[in-house]
Short mmCIF file of C-alpha atoms and ligand atoms in Angstrom, two decimals:
data_model
loop_
_atom_site.label_atom_id
_atom_site.label_comp_id
_atom_site.label_asym_id
_atom_site.label_seq_id
_atom_site.Cartn_x
_atom_site.Cartn_y
_atom_site.Cartn_z
CA UNK A 1 -4.94 21.21 63.29
CA UNK A 2 -2.45 20.83 60.44
CA UNK A 3 1.20 20.63 61.31
CA UNK A 4 3.29 23.39 59.76
CA UNK A 5 6.87 22.65 58.75
CA UNK A 6 9.22 25.57 59.20
CA UNK A 7 12.71 25.44 57.70
CA UNK A 8 15.64 26.54 59.87
CA UNK A 9 19.16 27.45 58.78
CA UNK A 10 21.89 27.44 61.42
CA UNK A 11 24.99 29.60 60.97
CA UNK A 12 27.65 28.53 63.48
CA UNK A 13 27.97 24.89 64.47
CA UNK A 14 29.72 25.45 67.80
CA UNK A 15 28.75 24.82 71.38
CA UNK A 16 25.37 26.57 71.32
CA UNK A 17 24.52 25.28 67.84
CA UNK A 18 25.22 21.77 69.06
CA UNK A 19 22.96 22.33 72.06
CA UNK A 20 20.19 23.68 69.87
CA UNK A 21 20.34 20.63 67.58
CA UNK A 22 20.48 18.22 70.51
CA UNK A 23 17.42 19.89 72.05
CA UNK A 24 15.56 19.74 68.75
CA UNK A 25 16.42 16.08 68.22
CA UNK A 26 15.32 15.29 71.74
CA UNK A 27 12.17 17.39 71.97
CA UNK A 28 11.14 18.22 68.40
CA UNK A 29 8.13 15.91 68.72
CA UNK A 30 7.09 17.57 71.96
CA UNK A 31 7.35 20.99 70.33
CA UNK A 32 5.19 19.73 67.48
CA UNK A 33 2.52 18.38 69.81
CA UNK A 34 2.46 21.59 71.77
CA UNK A 35 2.52 24.01 68.87
CA UNK A 36 1.65 22.21 65.62
CA UNK A 37 4.99 23.38 64.32
CA UNK A 38 7.70 21.07 63.08
CA UNK A 39 11.05 22.80 63.07
CA UNK A 40 13.18 21.26 60.32
CA UNK A 41 16.90 21.94 60.22
CA UNK A 42 17.46 22.44 56.50
CA UNK A 43 21.02 23.80 56.40
CA UNK A 44 24.05 24.38 58.62
CA UNK A 45 26.90 26.71 57.69
CA UNK A 46 30.23 26.82 59.48
CA UNK A 47 33.83 27.46 58.44
CA UNK A 48 34.72 24.09 59.93
CA UNK A 49 32.49 21.28 58.70
CA UNK A 50 34.93 18.44 59.18
CA UNK A 51 35.55 18.31 62.95
CA UNK A 52 33.17 15.75 64.47
CA UNK A 53 30.49 17.26 66.72
CA UNK A 54 28.71 15.56 69.61
CA UNK A 55 25.45 15.44 67.58
CA UNK A 56 24.68 13.56 64.37
CA UNK A 57 23.43 15.59 61.41
CA UNK A 58 22.89 14.75 57.76
CA UNK A 59 26.23 15.63 56.10
CA UNK A 60 24.29 16.85 53.06
CA UNK A 61 23.06 19.90 54.96
CA UNK A 62 26.55 21.05 55.97
CA UNK A 63 28.30 23.78 54.02
CA UNK A 64 30.76 26.61 54.50
CA UNK A 65 28.55 29.06 52.61
CA UNK A 66 26.48 31.14 55.02
CA UNK A 67 25.23 33.47 52.26
CA UNK A 68 23.80 30.56 50.30
CA UNK A 69 22.10 29.35 53.47
CA UNK A 70 20.38 32.70 53.91
CA UNK A 71 19.35 32.80 50.24
CA UNK A 72 17.93 29.26 50.24
CA UNK A 73 14.12 29.54 49.97
CA UNK A 74 13.82 26.41 52.12
CA UNK A 75 15.37 28.33 55.02
CA UNK A 76 12.63 30.42 56.58
CA UNK A 77 14.39 31.33 59.84
CA UNK A 78 18.10 32.04 60.20
CA UNK A 79 19.86 31.24 63.48
CA UNK A 80 23.06 33.24 63.96
CA UNK A 81 25.43 31.62 66.43
CA UNK A 82 28.86 32.59 65.14
CA UNK A 83 29.48 35.43 67.61
CA UNK A 84 31.60 38.48 66.86
CA UNK A 85 30.35 41.77 65.51
CA UNK A 86 31.56 41.92 61.91
CA UNK A 87 30.58 38.86 59.83
CA UNK A 88 27.68 38.22 62.19
CA UNK A 89 26.41 41.76 61.58
CA UNK A 90 26.67 41.40 57.79
CA UNK A 91 24.88 38.08 57.77
CA UNK A 92 22.14 39.20 60.15
CA UNK A 93 21.54 42.33 58.06
CA UNK A 94 21.44 40.27 54.88
CA UNK A 95 18.82 37.92 56.29
CA UNK A 96 16.69 40.73 57.69
CA UNK A 97 16.87 42.68 54.44
CA UNK A 98 15.54 39.59 52.68
CA UNK A 99 12.68 39.68 55.17
CA UNK A 100 13.91 36.53 56.92
CA UNK A 101 13.59 36.40 60.68
CA UNK A 102 16.77 35.91 62.69
CA UNK A 103 17.32 34.25 66.07
CA UNK A 104 20.62 35.16 67.68
CA UNK A 105 22.57 34.58 70.89
CA UNK A 106 25.01 37.34 70.08
CA UNK A 107 25.07 39.85 72.96
CA UNK A 108 28.07 41.78 71.67
CA UNK A 109 26.38 42.25 68.30
CA UNK A 110 23.18 43.58 69.89
CA UNK A 111 25.00 45.76 72.40
CA UNK A 112 27.06 47.38 69.62
CA UNK A 113 24.74 47.34 66.62
CA UNK A 114 21.31 46.74 68.15
CA UNK A 115 19.94 50.09 66.98
CA UNK A 116 20.72 49.36 63.35
CA UNK A 117 19.55 45.74 63.48
CA UNK A 118 16.28 46.56 65.24
CA UNK A 119 15.55 49.25 62.63
CA UNK A 120 16.32 47.00 59.66
CA UNK A 121 14.22 44.21 61.20
CA UNK A 122 11.26 46.54 61.51
CA UNK A 123 11.68 48.03 58.03
CA UNK A 124 11.66 44.55 56.54
CA UNK A 125 8.93 43.17 58.80
CA UNK A 126 11.25 40.45 59.98
CA UNK A 127 11.42 39.19 63.53
CA UNK A 128 14.68 39.44 65.46
CA UNK A 129 14.68 37.36 68.63
CA UNK A 130 17.55 37.20 71.11
CA UNK A 131 16.53 35.38 74.27
CA UNK A 132 19.81 33.41 74.32
CA UNK A 133 21.91 36.58 74.37
CA UNK A 134 21.31 37.29 78.07
CA UNK A 135 21.64 34.78 80.91
CA UNK A 136 21.65 31.65 78.70
CA UNK A 137 18.67 29.46 79.44
CA UNK A 138 16.83 31.95 81.68
CA UNK A 139 13.85 33.45 79.82
CA UNK A 140 14.58 36.99 80.98
CA UNK A 141 13.99 38.79 77.67
CA UNK A 142 10.58 37.18 77.38
CA UNK A 143 9.81 38.06 81.00
CA UNK A 144 10.70 41.71 80.51
CA UNK A 145 8.83 42.27 77.31
CA UNK A 146 5.83 40.05 77.89
CA UNK A 147 5.29 38.90 81.47
CA UNK A 148 6.24 42.24 83.04
CA UNK A 149 4.93 44.52 80.29
CA UNK A 150 2.42 46.10 82.69
CA UNK A 151 5.16 47.27 85.07
CA UNK A 152 7.47 50.21 85.37
CA UNK A 153 10.78 48.54 85.99
CA UNK A 154 12.27 50.02 89.16
CA UNK A 155 15.54 48.13 89.03
CA UNK A 156 17.38 45.16 87.57
CA UNK A 157 20.21 43.34 89.31
CA UNK A 158 21.87 40.53 87.39
CA UNK A 159 24.54 37.95 88.00
CA UNK A 160 25.09 37.65 84.27
CA UNK A 161 28.46 35.99 83.85
CA UNK A 162 28.95 32.39 84.90
CA UNK A 163 32.73 32.52 84.65
CA UNK A 164 32.97 35.40 87.12
CA UNK A 165 30.41 33.88 89.45
CA UNK A 166 32.32 30.60 89.42
CA UNK A 167 35.62 32.33 90.19
CA UNK A 168 34.16 34.40 93.04
CA UNK A 169 32.37 31.40 94.52
CA UNK A 170 35.49 29.25 94.58
CA UNK A 171 37.66 32.06 95.90
CA UNK A 172 35.27 32.68 98.77
CA UNK A 173 34.56 29.05 99.62
CA UNK A 174 38.16 27.88 99.42
CA UNK A 175 40.10 31.06 100.21
CA UNK A 176 41.95 30.73 96.89
CA UNK A 177 43.68 33.51 94.96
CA UNK A 178 42.09 34.96 91.83
CA UNK A 179 44.90 33.89 89.48
CA UNK A 180 44.83 30.30 90.76
CA UNK A 181 41.08 29.89 90.32
CA UNK A 182 41.18 31.50 86.89
CA UNK A 183 43.98 29.15 85.78
CA UNK A 184 42.06 26.13 87.07
CA UNK A 185 38.85 27.30 85.41
CA UNK A 186 40.72 27.67 82.13
CA UNK A 187 42.25 24.22 82.47
CA UNK A 188 38.78 22.74 83.02
CA UNK A 189 37.29 24.65 80.10
CA UNK A 190 34.97 26.81 82.25
CA UNK A 191 36.86 29.99 81.39
CA UNK A 192 38.05 31.17 77.99
CA UNK A 193 41.79 31.10 77.17
CA UNK A 194 41.40 34.85 76.58
CA UNK A 195 39.25 35.66 79.60
CA UNK A 196 39.11 39.45 79.35
CA UNK A 197 35.57 39.64 77.95
CA UNK A 198 34.32 37.81 81.02
CA UNK A 199 36.55 38.90 83.90
CA UNK A 200 36.87 42.56 82.90
CA UNK A 201 33.09 42.86 82.92
CA UNK A 202 32.48 43.47 79.20
CA UNK A 203 30.27 40.42 78.71
CA UNK A 204 28.17 41.55 81.68
CA UNK A 205 28.05 45.05 80.19
CA UNK A 206 26.77 43.72 76.85
CA UNK A 207 23.98 41.91 78.66
CA UNK A 208 23.25 44.89 80.91
CA UNK A 209 22.96 47.15 77.85
CA UNK A 210 20.44 44.78 76.29
CA UNK A 211 18.36 44.50 79.47
CA UNK A 212 18.45 48.24 80.15
CA UNK A 213 17.45 49.14 76.59
CA UNK A 214 14.60 46.68 76.61
CA UNK A 215 13.29 47.53 80.07
CA UNK A 216 13.30 51.29 79.55
CA UNK A 217 12.65 51.64 75.83
CA UNK A 218 15.69 53.81 75.31
CA UNK A 219 18.89 52.79 73.57
CA UNK A 220 21.64 52.24 76.16
CA UNK A 221 25.10 52.10 74.61
CA UNK A 222 28.16 50.43 76.07
CA UNK A 223 29.82 53.83 76.44
CA UNK A 224 27.07 54.84 78.86
CA UNK A 225 27.83 51.98 81.24
CA UNK A 226 30.49 52.29 83.91
CA UNK A 227 32.20 48.91 83.79
CA UNK A 228 34.47 47.29 86.30
CA UNK A 229 35.25 43.58 86.32
CA UNK A 230 36.70 41.19 88.87
CA UNK A 231 40.27 40.87 87.56
CA UNK A 232 42.71 40.65 90.46
CA UNK A 233 40.06 40.75 93.18
CA UNK A 234 41.67 39.88 96.51
CA UNK A 235 40.46 36.88 98.54
CA UNK A 236 40.98 39.02 101.69
CA UNK A 237 38.20 41.34 100.55
CA UNK A 238 35.83 38.44 100.04
CA UNK A 239 36.65 37.33 103.59
CA UNK A 240 36.33 40.78 105.19
CA UNK A 241 33.07 41.38 103.31
CA UNK A 242 31.75 38.14 104.76
CA UNK A 243 32.76 39.15 108.27
CA UNK A 244 30.67 42.27 107.75
CA UNK A 245 27.68 40.25 106.51
CA UNK A 246 28.14 40.55 102.74
CA UNK A 247 29.14 38.50 99.71
CA UNK A 248 30.78 40.02 96.63
CA UNK A 249 29.13 39.33 93.25
CA UNK A 250 29.76 40.84 89.85
CA UNK A 251 26.45 42.57 89.12
CA UNK A 252 25.00 44.22 86.08
CA UNK A 253 22.72 46.86 87.62
CA UNK A 254 20.11 49.15 86.13
CA UNK A 255 18.49 51.66 88.47
CA UNK A 256 15.58 53.90 87.73
CA UNK A 257 15.17 57.18 89.58
CA UNK A 258 11.39 57.47 89.85
CA UNK A 259 11.52 61.22 90.54
CA UNK A 260 13.93 62.34 87.85
CA UNK A 261 12.97 59.52 85.50
CA UNK A 262 16.60 58.77 84.72
CA UNK A 263 18.11 55.36 84.21
CA UNK A 264 21.56 54.38 85.47
CA UNK A 265 23.30 51.24 84.22
CA UNK A 266 26.53 49.98 85.78
CA UNK A 267 28.63 46.85 86.06
CA UNK A 268 30.81 46.22 89.08
CA UNK A 269 31.74 43.81 91.84
CA UNK A 270 29.13 44.57 94.50
CA UNK A 271 28.69 43.63 98.14
CA UNK A 272 25.25 42.17 98.74
CA UNK A 273 23.80 41.05 102.09
CA UNK A 274 24.50 37.38 102.81
CA UNK A 275 20.80 36.73 103.42
CA UNK A 276 19.69 38.11 100.04
CA UNK A 277 18.55 35.48 97.49
CA UNK A 278 21.12 36.71 94.94
CA UNK A 279 23.90 35.94 97.43
CA UNK A 280 22.88 32.28 97.34
CA UNK A 281 23.43 32.01 93.58
CA UNK A 282 26.83 30.33 93.31
CA UNK A 283 29.07 28.64 90.77
CA UNK A 284 28.33 29.05 87.09
CA UNK A 285 24.70 29.97 87.75
CA UNK A 286 23.20 33.28 86.64
CA UNK A 287 20.30 35.13 88.24
CA UNK A 288 18.34 38.27 87.54
CA UNK A 289 16.26 40.19 90.05
CA UNK A 290 13.70 42.50 88.47
CA UNK A 291 11.65 44.86 90.58
CA UNK A 292 8.43 46.04 88.94
CA UNK A 293 6.16 48.70 90.41
CA UNK A 294 3.08 46.48 90.20
CA UNK A 295 4.51 43.00 90.68
CA UNK A 296 7.25 43.75 93.24
CA UNK A 297 10.41 41.64 93.24
CA UNK A 298 10.75 38.76 90.81
CA UNK A 299 13.85 36.62 90.49
CA UNK A 300 14.96 34.25 87.77
CA UNK A 301 17.92 31.91 88.01
CA UNK A 302 19.46 29.11 86.03
CA UNK A 303 22.37 28.20 83.82
CA UNK A 304 23.68 31.26 82.06
CA UNK A 305 25.94 29.49 79.61
CA UNK A 306 26.59 26.11 78.06
CA UNK A 307 25.29 24.20 75.08
CA UNK A 308 22.00 22.88 76.37
CA UNK A 309 20.81 25.84 78.44
CA UNK A 310 21.54 28.33 75.68
CA UNK A 311 20.23 25.89 73.06
CA UNK A 312 16.95 25.78 75.01
CA UNK A 313 16.64 29.57 74.74
CA UNK A 314 17.37 29.47 70.99
CA UNK A 315 14.69 26.82 70.50
CA UNK A 316 12.17 28.86 72.48
CA UNK A 317 12.80 31.78 70.13
CA UNK A 318 12.56 29.53 67.08
CA UNK A 319 9.13 28.34 68.17
CA UNK A 320 7.91 31.91 68.73
CA UNK A 321 9.24 33.12 65.40
CA UNK A 322 7.81 30.08 63.60
CA UNK A 323 4.42 30.74 65.19
CA UNK A 324 4.57 34.33 63.96
CA UNK A 325 5.41 33.12 60.45
CA UNK A 326 2.61 30.60 60.40
CA UNK A 327 0.04 33.07 61.73
CA UNK A 328 1.46 35.89 59.59
CA UNK A 329 1.95 38.00 62.70
CA UNK A 330 5.56 39.06 62.20
CA UNK A 331 6.65 41.91 64.49
CA UNK A 332 3.88 40.93 66.91
CA UNK A 333 6.60 41.51 69.48
CA UNK A 334 9.15 43.84 67.88
CA UNK A 335 12.83 43.43 68.72
CA UNK A 336 12.89 46.84 70.38
CA UNK A 337 10.34 49.58 70.89
CA UNK A 338 11.84 52.98 71.57
CA UNK A 339 9.64 55.35 73.55
CA UNK A 340 10.09 58.42 75.65
CA UNK A 341 8.42 57.25 78.84
CA UNK A 342 11.61 57.40 80.87
CA UNK A 343 14.26 60.09 81.14
CA UNK A 344 17.89 59.90 80.15
CA UNK A 345 20.74 57.56 80.82
CA UNK A 346 22.81 58.94 83.70
CA UNK A 347 26.10 58.02 85.38
CA UNK A 348 25.97 56.84 89.00
CA UNK A 349 27.64 60.09 90.18
CA UNK A 350 24.44 61.53 91.63
CA UNK A 351 23.19 58.33 93.26
CA UNK A 352 23.42 57.71 96.99
CA UNK A 353 26.41 55.47 97.62
CA UNK A 354 27.32 52.93 100.21
CA UNK A 355 30.84 51.59 99.81
CA UNK A 356 33.24 49.06 101.24
CA UNK A 357 36.71 50.56 101.53
CA UNK A 358 39.91 48.79 102.48
CA UNK A 359 42.61 51.21 103.46
CA UNK A 360 46.20 50.19 104.13
CA UNK A 361 46.83 52.50 107.08
CA UNK A 362 50.12 53.43 108.75
CA UNK A 363 50.10 52.01 112.29
CA UNK A 364 50.72 55.18 114.28
CA UNK A 365 48.59 57.35 116.59
CA UNK A 366 46.24 59.67 114.72
CA UNK A 367 46.15 57.81 111.35
CA UNK A 368 42.57 56.72 111.72
CA UNK A 369 41.51 60.15 112.95
CA UNK A 370 42.96 61.73 109.81
CA UNK A 371 40.99 59.56 107.42
CA UNK A 372 37.85 59.97 109.56
CA UNK A 373 38.27 63.76 109.36
CA UNK A 374 38.59 63.77 105.58
CA UNK A 375 35.51 61.58 105.19
CA UNK A 376 33.56 63.73 107.65
CA UNK A 377 34.55 66.98 105.90
CA UNK A 378 33.07 65.62 102.68
CA UNK A 379 29.85 64.43 104.26
CA UNK A 380 30.82 60.80 104.03
CA UNK A 381 29.64 58.88 107.06
CA UNK A 382 31.34 55.81 108.54
CA UNK A 383 28.76 53.09 109.20
CA UNK A 384 31.05 50.22 110.24
CA UNK A 385 34.72 49.52 110.70
CA UNK A 386 36.99 46.49 110.92
CA UNK A 387 40.57 46.99 112.08
CA UNK A 388 42.87 44.08 111.27
CA UNK A 389 46.14 43.32 113.03
CA UNK A 390 47.58 41.48 110.04
CA UNK A 391 48.97 41.35 107.43
CA UNK A 392 51.35 44.11 108.52
CA UNK A 393 53.10 45.46 105.42
CA UNK A 394 55.78 48.10 106.01
CA UNK A 395 54.01 49.04 109.25
CA UNK A 396 50.65 49.44 107.47
CA UNK A 397 47.59 47.48 108.58
CA UNK A 398 44.29 46.89 106.78
CA UNK A 399 41.34 48.94 107.96
CA UNK A 400 37.99 48.13 106.39
CA UNK A 401 35.29 50.79 106.43
CA UNK A 402 31.70 50.82 105.33
CA UNK A 403 30.84 54.35 104.35
CA UNK A 404 27.73 56.15 103.18
CA UNK A 405 27.53 59.22 100.99
CA UNK A 406 24.53 61.18 99.76
CA UNK A 407 26.06 61.22 96.27
CA UNK A 408 28.66 58.92 94.84
CA UNK A 409 30.49 62.00 93.56
CA UNK A 410 31.17 63.11 97.18
CA UNK A 411 32.68 59.75 97.94
CA UNK A 412 34.94 59.93 94.86
CA UNK A 413 36.25 63.31 96.03
CA UNK A 414 36.88 61.95 99.52
CA UNK A 415 38.74 58.97 98.04
CA UNK A 416 40.94 61.26 95.95
CA UNK A 417 41.85 63.14 99.12
CA UNK A 418 42.48 59.93 101.08
CA UNK A 419 44.68 58.47 98.36
CA UNK A 420 46.97 61.51 98.68
CA UNK A 421 47.54 61.05 102.44
CA UNK A 422 50.98 59.98 103.66
CA UNK A 423 49.42 57.55 106.20
CA UNK A 424 47.62 55.65 103.39
CA UNK A 425 49.69 53.01 101.63
CA UNK A 426 48.92 51.83 98.07
CA UNK A 427 45.53 52.57 96.64
CA UNK A 428 42.28 52.15 98.49
CA UNK A 429 40.23 49.10 97.56
CA UNK A 430 36.61 50.08 96.98
CA UNK A 431 33.43 48.18 96.19
CA UNK A 432 29.88 49.42 95.99
CA UNK A 433 27.37 47.96 98.46
CA UNK A 434 23.82 47.19 97.43
CA UNK A 435 21.32 46.67 100.22
CA UNK A 436 18.14 46.20 98.13
CA UNK A 437 15.90 48.55 100.09
CA UNK A 438 12.19 47.74 100.36
N1 HSE B 1 31.09 33.60 78.93
C1 HSE B 1 29.79 33.83 79.47
C2 HSE B 1 29.76 33.37 80.92
C3 HSE B 1 28.67 33.15 78.74
O1 HSE B 1 30.78 32.94 81.46
O2 HSE B 1 28.72 33.48 81.52
C4 HSE B 1 28.40 33.78 77.42
O3 HSE B 1 28.03 35.11 77.57
#
């Protein structure tokens, strides 16, 4: 068969762009043998074209003009790797409106403007591929929309942020404080200087929104996701959780209520059983557990960030899009297909809830009975308890409870009542528990 050359224009010559080029230089011949497609990097646009990069490229193809790159007839596929949601949106729209397919790694862009971009892509019969936007090198987008297409998706649980997973892993393994691990991770370049996107859970929320929208065919906006990150998490809680048989992970979760049809996305630090496969995913690794009604549990893990892993995902998309161009089968797999098979997006208020609570309780007779009474009055059951004898702070001692409520709302009301009690010091630490029922 004849080999087809397909011209690629890269906007954003940063970490992921470098990884994409390195992967292409290393395995372009392999791609060609496998697919009869030769991906040719025709242009690169970046604001900074003078700083040396760890890959060699022909200086002639470098420019600061992203618009000219998109307009160049030799560029048949545009790769957007600049991040952000303003210039990236304009450039992606421009390419799509010209009918040029776009490959992007930009989760924030899709989480905020996905609806518009998917529509414009379809109107202009241009592919929009985004495998690299969720969980780096793990082919989770492809799995959801191709491999698992015959399944109702019952639930998705994802460790989707390598920075948070790294911080939690080191805190637990070495008993270190959050601030110390974060500072070290920043010094080593694992964490951003401005870490809020990662540690406050927003990056995980962007990825959760993309997965939820795709899996359920309904647009899930960031505003519909309850988000809580790991900032300031206490090493004591990681230790107590472990004593109770759990490990704390920041999870992006999407649950489907089979009876009501509703879909609930959320992002929060979550206790998971130590023996569960997700609990074994440590360090910068990501993992996604998808439960389908036909297939059962499937789990995917790998590097969720970094030049080469994310570059691999971008290259996979480039090959797919190039194949579609060559076979004139654009939109064979549309960016997003909205349908009404599932219900609405709901908050977790009505879901059954199991929670870890750490209460700082005044050490005097009757304190424990008072909190037990309040929980009992609100139908919140105590499943396990751990009473610590230290640290004693102003005569308060930590009491850790595992509680179960029929609805999360009932638990919230009980917590409001507990927080007002004179025997409870400070605010109650609370983390959701996920037991992954059969
Ligand atoms: N900053 C992210 C992480 C990768 O730490 O996993 C990009 O989304």
